[in-house]
C-alpha cells in the first residue's frame, strides 16, 4: 500500500514507508512524490476515474475544482534513482464551493467509478468521469455533513444538520428534478422530473464526524456512523445493529475486518491522544499516541500487515502497529543462600522507620510562608487616591473615593502560565480583576497596581478582598507542569465607604459593647476620622456612609463601654467590627494580652427577622415575575404564529386586530422585564443588608456566649453558607437546613430529636415562620448552656457552668414561641463573658 496525503497548503505527497526499527525517523526513499498544487486540497481518492482504462487514478478535490491525475514512475539505475510524476488527465471547474466527495460504481456500472461532490449549499454534483452528469439539491439542507456511497444498495448516505442519517437512492437522484431547473416556473418543474425523496431516515440526536460503509462478505453490509459522543452500526435499511456510548470526544475512526466471524473491529481516535480498538461494542485494546489523530487508516506495508497509519492536524504522519518486540534477555539464576533473619528484621525496622517519617502529618500540611514556591502579597495604600479612579459607580455621592492596592508575586521556582484574579465582594469593585503574565523565572517577581471603589448604591457586608494566583510548576515526570494555587487576603480602609459626619443623638437601633479596659480616646484609635483640633470628638464620633445613612459611636466617660447607634440595623455591623479590630490592635501594641470585649444586651432578633422577611418577599416577587413573563412570552409566540399563518396565506384575510394584540403583549413583556430587573437589583441590596445584619448577630452571639474560634466558624458556616443568592438555592432554605441539623445534633435535648430525618431536598419555603422559630430556639439552647460542635454524639456534650457560680437555666416553654417579645428581651445576659477574638 501507498500513503497519499493532501494538505491545505496545496502539497500532495505520496509515501511508501519501509519497516524500520522502532524510533527511527523517515527514510529518504520513503517519499515517492511531492507536488505543490495551486489550491488547498480538501480530499484525495483513488479509483477508476478515466474512461477507456481500468487503471487506478488519483482524484484531488479543491474548493472550486476537481482534478484527476495519473501517477507514473521511471526506474533509475540506483536505489534512490526511481522518479515519479503526475499527469493531469482532466479537470472540472465547479460552479459551487465544494465540501467533500465520494465515489463508486453508481447505478451498478462495471469497470469504472463515478464521482459525487457535495457543495457547501447542499447540492450533489455527479460526474461520469470526463463529463458532468447532473446536480440535485438535498431537501431541508442547512450545513453539509459527511457523505459516503453504499455499492450494495446503490445509495448515498449522509448526516443532515437535523442530526439524522439519511439515505438517497441513485435512481431517485437520477430521475428527480434537476437542480439547474430550480428557477423555472411551477409547471415546468412538475414536468421535468420527480421530487427528491429520501429512502430511509434515522435520528441519532447528534452531529456526525464521519461515515463509513463496510462489507467484508457479500451477504452483510454495515454502515458505521461516528457521532460526537457515540458510534453507531446500522443495517442497509437504517436499523441500528448496535451502538456504543463513548466517554471521550472522538476525532476519527476506521472499521476493519475482524478475525472473529460475525464481528467487526473499529479503531477510534480521540482528543486525549488515545487510540481505542473495539470488537463491535467491546473495548479490546487502548494505546497512547504522541498526537491527536484527525485521520486513521489500516495498511499493509510490504511484509508487515495491519499497520495503523495516523495523521495529526499539524501534519505528523505515523505508521505503527499493536504489539511488543520480544525480549531476548533472560535473567540469570540466583544462587540460593541461607536467610539471615536477624539482618532482615533490622532492615525491616529501618524501612518502617523511614515510612513513618515520610507519612507524618506535618509533611502533608501547607508549607510555611517563607518556604512556599510562590508568595503573593497585597499592600493597601494608607491614604485614599488623590484623584478617584472609580468608574461607572451607581453611588449618588459627590465624590466616590478609591484606594490603591499593590499586589506583588514572588516566585522561587519556574511558574508557567501565572494568572492573577482579584476578588472583592459586591457592591465593591476593582478597576481590573484579572491579570495574565508570561512565564516567571526562578527568583523573579511581578507587581500590579489596581484601585478598589464602591460601585453599587449600598454598603458592603465585608471590607476584605482576596488575591488568587494559579500557576503550573514543571517537574521531570510532568514537564507540562503541576497546577498550584497561592492566595492572600487584604483589608480595605473604612474611609472607602464612609466619611466623618456630625454625631446624631437619636437613633432607632443601639448596641453597647463592654470591655475590661478604660475607654480609649477616638483621637487615638480613629485618627483618620477625627479632627485633632476638636476636643469634643474624643468621646463622640459620627460616620456617614456614601449611601446616605449615618452611624454614631460613643465612648462612656465613667464606665468601660462603647455605644454604637444607627437608624438601620445593618449599618451597625461595619462600625462595630472596625471598633473591635482597632481596640485589639491598640492593646496589642501595648503588650496587653488580657483585653476582651463582651456583650450583655439582648440580641436584636425582631429587627433581624424584618430583614429576612424583606429579602424573602423580594424572592417571592421574583418568582411571580418569572411566571408572568413565561405566560406573556407564550402568548406572544402564539400571536406571532397566527400572524405568520395569515401572511403566508395566498388569499389575503383580515388580521382581526392581531397586530394590536401583538403590540400590546410586547409592551407587557418589556414592562415585566423592567420590573423583574428592578426587583433583582432590590433583592441584591436586601441580601447585602441581610448579610451585614447576619455578621452582626454572629458577632453579638459570640461575645455574649464567649464562643471559641471553632464555634464562631460553625456559626458563620451555618448563617452565611452562600456567597450569592439565587432562585434555585436561596439563603432561607439553606440556613434553615443548617440550623435544623445543629438542633438535631449538638444542640438536641433528647434522642427523639436526633432520630428525626431531615428533608433530602432543599426547596423554597412558603414563608419564613419555621426559619424564625428555629433561629429563636437556636439562641435559647445556646443560652441554656448548649455548645456548638461538629460531633454528633450529644451524650458527650456537657452543660457549661455559667460564670459567677450561676447554674444552668431550667427548661421552659420559651422554645415553643415563634417570636421573642421585645427583641429577645427574655434572653439572659451573661456579663463579663470575655471573647478571645481572632484577627
GROMACS .gro file of N, CA, C and O in nm, residues 514 599-603 704-705 783 802-803 806 809 824-833:
model
   92
  514UNK      N    1  -1.922   4.600   7.600
  514UNK     CA    2  -1.846   4.614   7.725
  514UNK      C    3  -1.703   4.567   7.702
  514UNK      O    4  -1.678   4.475   7.625
  599UNK      N    5  -2.068   4.130   7.537
  599UNK     CA    6  -2.197   4.189   7.503
  599UNK      C    7  -2.299   4.139   7.603
  599UNK      O    8  -2.316   4.018   7.621
  600UNK      N    9  -2.368   4.232   7.670
  600UNK     CA   10  -2.462   4.193   7.776
  600UNK      C   11  -2.604   4.235   7.745
  600UNK      O   12  -2.691   4.224   7.830
  601UNK      N   13  -2.629   4.286   7.625
  601UNK     CA   14  -2.764   4.328   7.590
  601UNK      C   15  -2.845   4.213   7.532
  601UNK      O   16  -2.810   4.095   7.544
  602UNK      N   17  -2.955   4.246   7.467
  602UNK     CA   18  -3.040   4.146   7.403
  602UNK      C   19  -3.008   4.139   7.254
  602UNK      O   20  -2.982   4.241   7.190
  603UNK      N   21  -3.012   4.019   7.202
  603UNK     CA   22  -2.987   4.001   7.058
  603UNK      C   23  -3.103   4.061   6.980
  603UNK      O   24  -3.220   4.025   7.005
  704UNK      N   25  -2.153   3.734   7.347
  704UNK     CA   26  -2.247   3.704   7.455
  704UNK      C   27  -2.218   3.569   7.520
  704UNK      O   28  -2.218   3.555   7.642
  705UNK      N   29  -2.188   3.468   7.435
  705UNK     CA   30  -2.170   3.332   7.486
  705UNK      C   31  -2.024   3.291   7.499
  705UNK      O   32  -1.996   3.175   7.527
  783UNK      N   33  -2.834   2.980   7.513
  783UNK     CA   34  -2.844   3.047   7.642
  783UNK      C   35  -2.853   2.948   7.757
  783UNK      O   36  -2.811   2.978   7.869
  802UNK      N   37  -2.199   2.837   8.421
  802UNK     CA   38  -2.206   2.980   8.398
  802UNK      C   39  -2.109   3.053   8.489
  802UNK      O   40  -2.085   3.010   8.602
  803UNK      N   41  -2.053   3.166   8.445
  803UNK     CA   42  -1.962   3.242   8.530
  803UNK      C   43  -2.034   3.297   8.653
  803UNK      O   44  -2.153   3.323   8.651
  806UNK      N   45  -2.333   3.068   8.849
  806UNK     CA   46  -2.472   3.051   8.804
  806UNK      C   47  -2.494   2.909   8.758
  806UNK      O   48  -2.410   2.849   8.692
  809UNK      N   49  -2.984   2.726   8.326
  809UNK     CA   50  -3.123   2.775   8.329
  809UNK      C   51  -3.216   2.658   8.304
  809UNK      O   52  -3.196   2.578   8.212
  824UNK      N   53  -3.597   3.980   7.175
  824UNK     CA   54  -3.526   3.880   7.256
  824UNK      C   55  -3.492   3.934   7.393
  824UNK      O   56  -3.387   3.906   7.449
  825UNK      N   57  -3.585   4.012   7.453
  825UNK     CA   58  -3.559   4.066   7.586
  825UNK      C   59  -3.559   3.958   7.691
  825UNK      O   60  -3.504   3.975   7.800
  826UNK      N   61  -3.622   3.842   7.661
  826UNK     CA   62  -3.625   3.732   7.758
  826UNK      C   63  -3.497   3.654   7.760
  826UNK      O   64  -3.479   3.567   7.845
  827UNK      N   65  -3.405   3.678   7.663
  827UNK     CA   66  -3.279   3.604   7.663
  827UNK      C   67  -3.193   3.653   7.778
  827UNK      O   68  -3.183   3.773   7.802
  828UNK      N   69  -3.128   3.563   7.853
  828UNK     CA   70  -3.046   3.606   7.967
  828UNK      C   71  -2.920   3.675   7.918
  828UNK      O   72  -2.871   3.649   7.810
  829UNK      N   73  -2.867   3.762   7.999
  829UNK     CA   74  -2.742   3.830   7.966
  829UNK      C   75  -2.636   3.783   8.063
  829UNK      O   76  -2.658   3.780   8.184
  830UNK      N   77  -2.524   3.743   8.011
  830UNK     CA   78  -2.414   3.696   8.092
  830UNK      C   79  -2.303   3.799   8.079
  830UNK      O   80  -2.227   3.799   7.985
  831UNK      N   81  -2.298   3.892   8.172
  831UNK     CA   82  -2.199   3.999   8.166
  831UNK      C   83  -2.059   3.948   8.190
  831UNK      O   84  -2.038   3.843   8.250
  832UNK      N   85  -1.968   4.025   8.144
  832UNK     CA   86  -1.825   3.998   8.165
  832UNK      C   87  -1.783   3.864   8.105
  832UNK      O   88  -1.697   3.796   8.159
  833UNK      N   89  -1.846   3.820   7.995
  833UNK     CA   90  -1.801   3.697   7.930
  833UNK      C   91  -1.701   3.737   7.823
  833UNK      O   92  -1.737   3.792   7.721
   0.00000   0.00000   0.00000
